[in-house]
Coordinates of N, CA and C in Angstrom, one line a residue:
M11 N 0.8 -1.1 0.1 CA 0.0 0.0 -0.1 C 0.9 1.3 0.0
E12 N 0.4 2.1 -0.7 CA 1.2 3.5 -0.8 C 0.3 4.5 -0.4
L13 N 0.9 5.5 0.6 CA 0.0 6.5 1.1 C 0.6 7.8 0.7
N14 N -0.1 8.7 0.2 CA 0.4 10.1 -0.2 C 0.1 11.0 1.1
L15 N 1.2 11.2 1.8 CA 1.0 12.0 3.1 C 0.8 13.5 2.8
N16 N 1.1 14.0 1.7 CA 0.9 15.4 1.3 C -0.5 15.7 0.9
G17 N -1.2 14.7 0.4 CA -2.6 14.6 -0.1 C -3.5 13.5 0.5
F18 N -3.4 13.4 1.8 CA -4.1 12.4 2.4 C -5.6 12.6 2.5
H19 N -6.5 11.7 2.3 CA -7.9 11.9 2.3 C -8.5 11.7 3.6
H20 N -9.4 12.7 4.0 CA -10.1 12.5 5.3 C -10.7 11.2 5.4
G21 N -10.8 10.5 6.4 CA -11.4 9.3 6.6 C -12.9 9.5 7.1
A22 N -13.7 8.6 6.9 CA -15.2 8.6 7.5 C -15.1 8.5 9.0
K23 N -16.1 9.1 9.5 CA -16.2 9.0 11.0 C -16.7 7.7 11.5
T24 N -17.5 7.0 10.8 CA -18.0 5.6 11.2 C -17.8 4.6 10.1
S25 N -17.8 3.3 10.4 CA -17.8 2.4 9.4 C -19.0 2.4 8.3
K26 N -20.2 2.7 9.0 CA -21.3 2.9 8.2 C -21.2 3.9 7.1
S27 N -20.6 5.0 7.5 CA -20.4 6.2 6.4 C -19.2 5.8 5.5
C28 N -18.4 4.9 5.8 CA -17.4 4.7 4.9 C -17.9 3.7 3.7
D29 N -17.9 4.3 2.5 CA -18.5 3.5 1.3 C -17.6 3.9 0.1
L30 N -18.1 3.2 -0.8 CA -17.4 3.3 -2.2 C -17.4 4.7 -2.7
S31 N -18.2 5.6 -2.4 CA -18.2 6.9 -2.9 C -17.1 7.7 -2.4
M32 N -16.5 7.4 -1.3 CA -15.3 7.9 -0.7 C -14.1 7.8 -1.8
S33 N -14.0 6.8 -2.5 CA -12.9 6.5 -3.4 C -13.2 7.3 -4.8
T34 N -14.5 7.5 -5.0 CA -14.8 8.1 -6.5 C -14.9 9.6 -6.4
T35 N -15.1 10.3 -5.1 CA -15.2 11.6 -5.0 C -14.0 12.1 -4.2
L36 N -12.7 12.0 -4.9 CA -11.4 12.4 -4.2 C -11.2 13.8 -4.6
K37 N -12.0 14.7 -4.2 CA -11.8 16.2 -4.4 C -10.6 16.7 -3.7
D38 N -9.9 17.8 -4.2 CA -8.8 18.4 -3.5 C -9.2 19.0 -2.1
E39 N -10.4 19.5 -2.1 CA -10.7 20.1 -0.7 C -10.9 19.0 0.3
N40 N -10.9 17.7 0.1 CA -11.0 16.6 1.0 C -9.7 16.0 1.4
R41 N -8.6 16.7 1.0 CA -7.4 16.2 1.1 C -6.6 17.1 2.2
I42 N -5.9 16.5 3.0 CA -5.0 17.2 4.0 C -3.5 16.8 3.9
S43 N -2.6 17.5 4.4 CA -1.2 17.1 4.6 C -1.0 16.7 6.0
I44 N -0.7 15.3 6.2 CA -0.4 15.0 7.5 C 0.8 15.5 8.2
F45 N 1.6 16.3 7.2 CA 2.7 17.0 7.8 C 2.3 18.2 8.6
Q46 N 1.1 18.9 8.2 CA 0.5 20.0 8.8 C -0.5 19.5 10.0
Q47 N -1.2 18.5 9.6 CA -2.3 18.1 10.6 C -1.6 17.2 11.8
K48 N -0.6 16.5 11.5 CA 0.1 15.7 12.5 C -0.6 14.5 12.9
R49 N -1.9 14.4 12.9 CA -2.9 13.3 13.4 C -3.9 13.2 12.6
I50 N -4.4 11.9 12.3 CA -5.7 11.7 11.6 C -6.3 10.3 12.0
R51 N -7.5 10.2 12.1 CA -8.2 9.0 12.4 C -9.5 9.0 11.6
G52 N -9.9 7.6 11.1 CA -11.0 7.5 10.6 C -11.1 6.1 9.9
W53 N -12.0 6.0 9.1 CA -12.3 4.8 8.2 C -12.1 4.9 6.7
W54 N -11.3 4.1 6.2 CA -11.0 4.2 4.7 C -11.4 2.9 3.9
P55 N -12.0 3.0 2.8 CA -12.4 1.9 2.0 C -11.2 1.2 1.3
F56 N -11.4 -0.1 1.1 CA -10.4 -0.7 0.2 C -11.2 -1.0 -1.0
V57 N -10.7 -0.5 -2.1 CA -11.5 -0.7 -3.3 C -10.5 -1.6 -4.4
K58 N -11.2 -2.5 -5.2 CA -10.5 -3.2 -6.1 C -11.5 -3.4 -7.3
S59 N -10.8 -3.0 -8.4 CA -11.7 -3.1 -9.7 C -13.1 -2.3 -9.4
G60 N -13.0 -1.4 -8.9 CA -14.3 -0.6 -8.5 C -15.3 -1.0 -7.7
E61 N -15.0 -2.0 -7.0 CA -15.8 -2.7 -6.0 C -15.2 -2.6 -4.5
L62 N -16.1 -2.2 -3.6 CA -15.6 -2.1 -2.2 C -15.5 -3.6 -1.7
T63 N -14.1 -3.7 -1.3 CA -13.6 -5.2 -0.7 C -13.5 -5.2 0.8
G64 N -13.5 -4.1 1.5 CA -13.3 -4.1 2.9 C -13.1 -2.5 3.3
K65 N -12.9 -2.4 4.7 CA -12.8 -1.1 5.3 C -11.7 -1.3 6.4
V66 N -11.2 -0.2 6.6 CA -10.2 -0.3 7.7 C -10.2 1.0 8.5
E67 N -10.0 0.8 9.9 CA -10.1 1.8 10.7 C -8.8 2.0 11.1
A68 N -8.2 3.3 11.2 CA -6.9 3.7 11.4 C -6.6 5.0 12.0
E69 N -5.5 5.1 12.8 CA -5.2 6.3 13.4 C -3.7 6.5 13.0
F70 N -3.4 7.7 12.5 CA -2.0 8.0 11.9 C -1.4 9.3 12.9
H71 N -0.3 8.9 13.4 CA 0.3 10.1 14.2 C 1.7 10.3 13.4
L72 N 2.1 11.5 13.1 CA 3.4 11.9 12.6 C 4.2 12.4 13.8
V73 N 5.2 11.9 14.2 CA 6.1 12.3 15.2 C 7.6 12.4 14.7
T74 N 8.3 13.2 15.5 CA 9.7 13.2 15.3 C 10.6 12.0 15.7
A75 N 11.7 11.8 15.2 CA 12.5 10.7 15.6 C 12.7 10.5 17.0
E76 N 13.0 11.7 17.7 CA 13.1 11.8 19.2 C 11.9 11.3 19.8
E77 N 10.7 11.7 19.5 CA 9.5 11.2 20.0 C 9.2 9.8 19.9
A78 N 9.6 9.3 18.7 CA 9.4 7.8 18.4 C 10.3 7.0 19.2
E79 N 11.5 7.5 19.5 CA 12.5 6.7 20.3 C 12.0 6.7 21.8
K80 N 11.4 7.9 22.3 CA 11.0 7.9 23.6 C 9.7 6.8 23.8
N81 N 8.8 6.8 22.9 CA 7.7 5.9 23.1 C 7.5 5.1 21.7
P82 N 8.3 4.0 21.6 CA 8.4 3.2 20.6 C 6.9 2.3 20.6
V83 N 6.4 2.2 19.4 CA 5.1 1.5 19.2 C 5.4 0.1 19.4
G84 N 4.4 -0.5 20.1 CA 4.5 -2.0 20.4 C 5.2 -2.4 21.7
R85 N 6.1 -1.6 22.1 CA 6.8 -2.0 23.4 C 5.9 -1.4 24.6
A86 N 6.2 -2.1 25.8 CA 5.7 -1.7 27.0 C 4.1 -2.0 26.9
R87 N 3.8 -3.0 26.2 CA 2.4 -3.5 26.1 C 2.3 -4.9 26.6
K88 N 1.1 -5.2 26.9 CA 0.9 -6.6 27.5 C 0.9 -7.6 26.2
E89 N 1.4 -8.8 26.5 CA 1.5 -9.7 25.4 C 0.0 -10.1 25.1
P90 N -0.3 -10.7 23.9 CA -1.7 -11.1 23.5 C -2.1 -12.1 24.5
E91 N -3.4 -12.2 24.6 CA -3.8 -13.2 25.6 C -4.7 -14.1 24.7
P92 N -4.5 -15.5 25.0 CA -5.2 -16.6 24.2 C -6.5 -16.6 24.5
L93 N -7.5 -16.9 23.5 CA -8.8 -17.0 23.6 C -9.2 -18.5 24.3
D94 N -10.3 -18.4 25.2 CA -10.6 -19.7 25.7 C -11.1 -20.6 24.6
K95 N -10.9 -22.0 24.6 CA -11.5 -22.9 23.8 C -12.8 -22.8 23.7
P96 N -13.5 -23.1 22.5 CA -15.0 -23.0 22.4 C -15.6 -24.1 23.0
K97 N -16.7 -23.8 23.7 CA -17.4 -25.0 24.5 C -18.6 -25.5 23.5
G98 N -19.0 -26.7 23.9 CA -20.1 -27.4 23.0 C -19.5 -28.5 22.3
D99 N -20.4 -28.9 21.4 CA -20.1 -30.2 20.5 C -18.9 -29.8 19.7
E100 N -18.1 -30.8 19.6 CA -16.9 -30.8 18.8 C -17.0 -31.6 17.8
C101 N -16.5 -31.2 16.5 CA -16.6 -32.2 15.3 C -15.3 -33.2 15.3
N102 N -15.5 -34.4 15.1 CA -14.2 -35.3 15.2 C -13.9 -35.8 13.9

């Protein structure tokens, strides 16, 4: 995936409002520079061959190298916890 950080499109506020029209109406007034905004959050559609194939909710933060070293992503977090095994009839 390639992201244009100078011409980043605003995301939808909700999953329901994230639809195919977001990718077909890519007007310049809907674009922002993440270098100016520094932070953006929303829902974006995945489109393949003109068809909506999925949606992603994401939040982007632009930080300096110093800020990134102070607070590295993924560190100092709890390890993933396994799910309980399903209960009920099991197929053999």
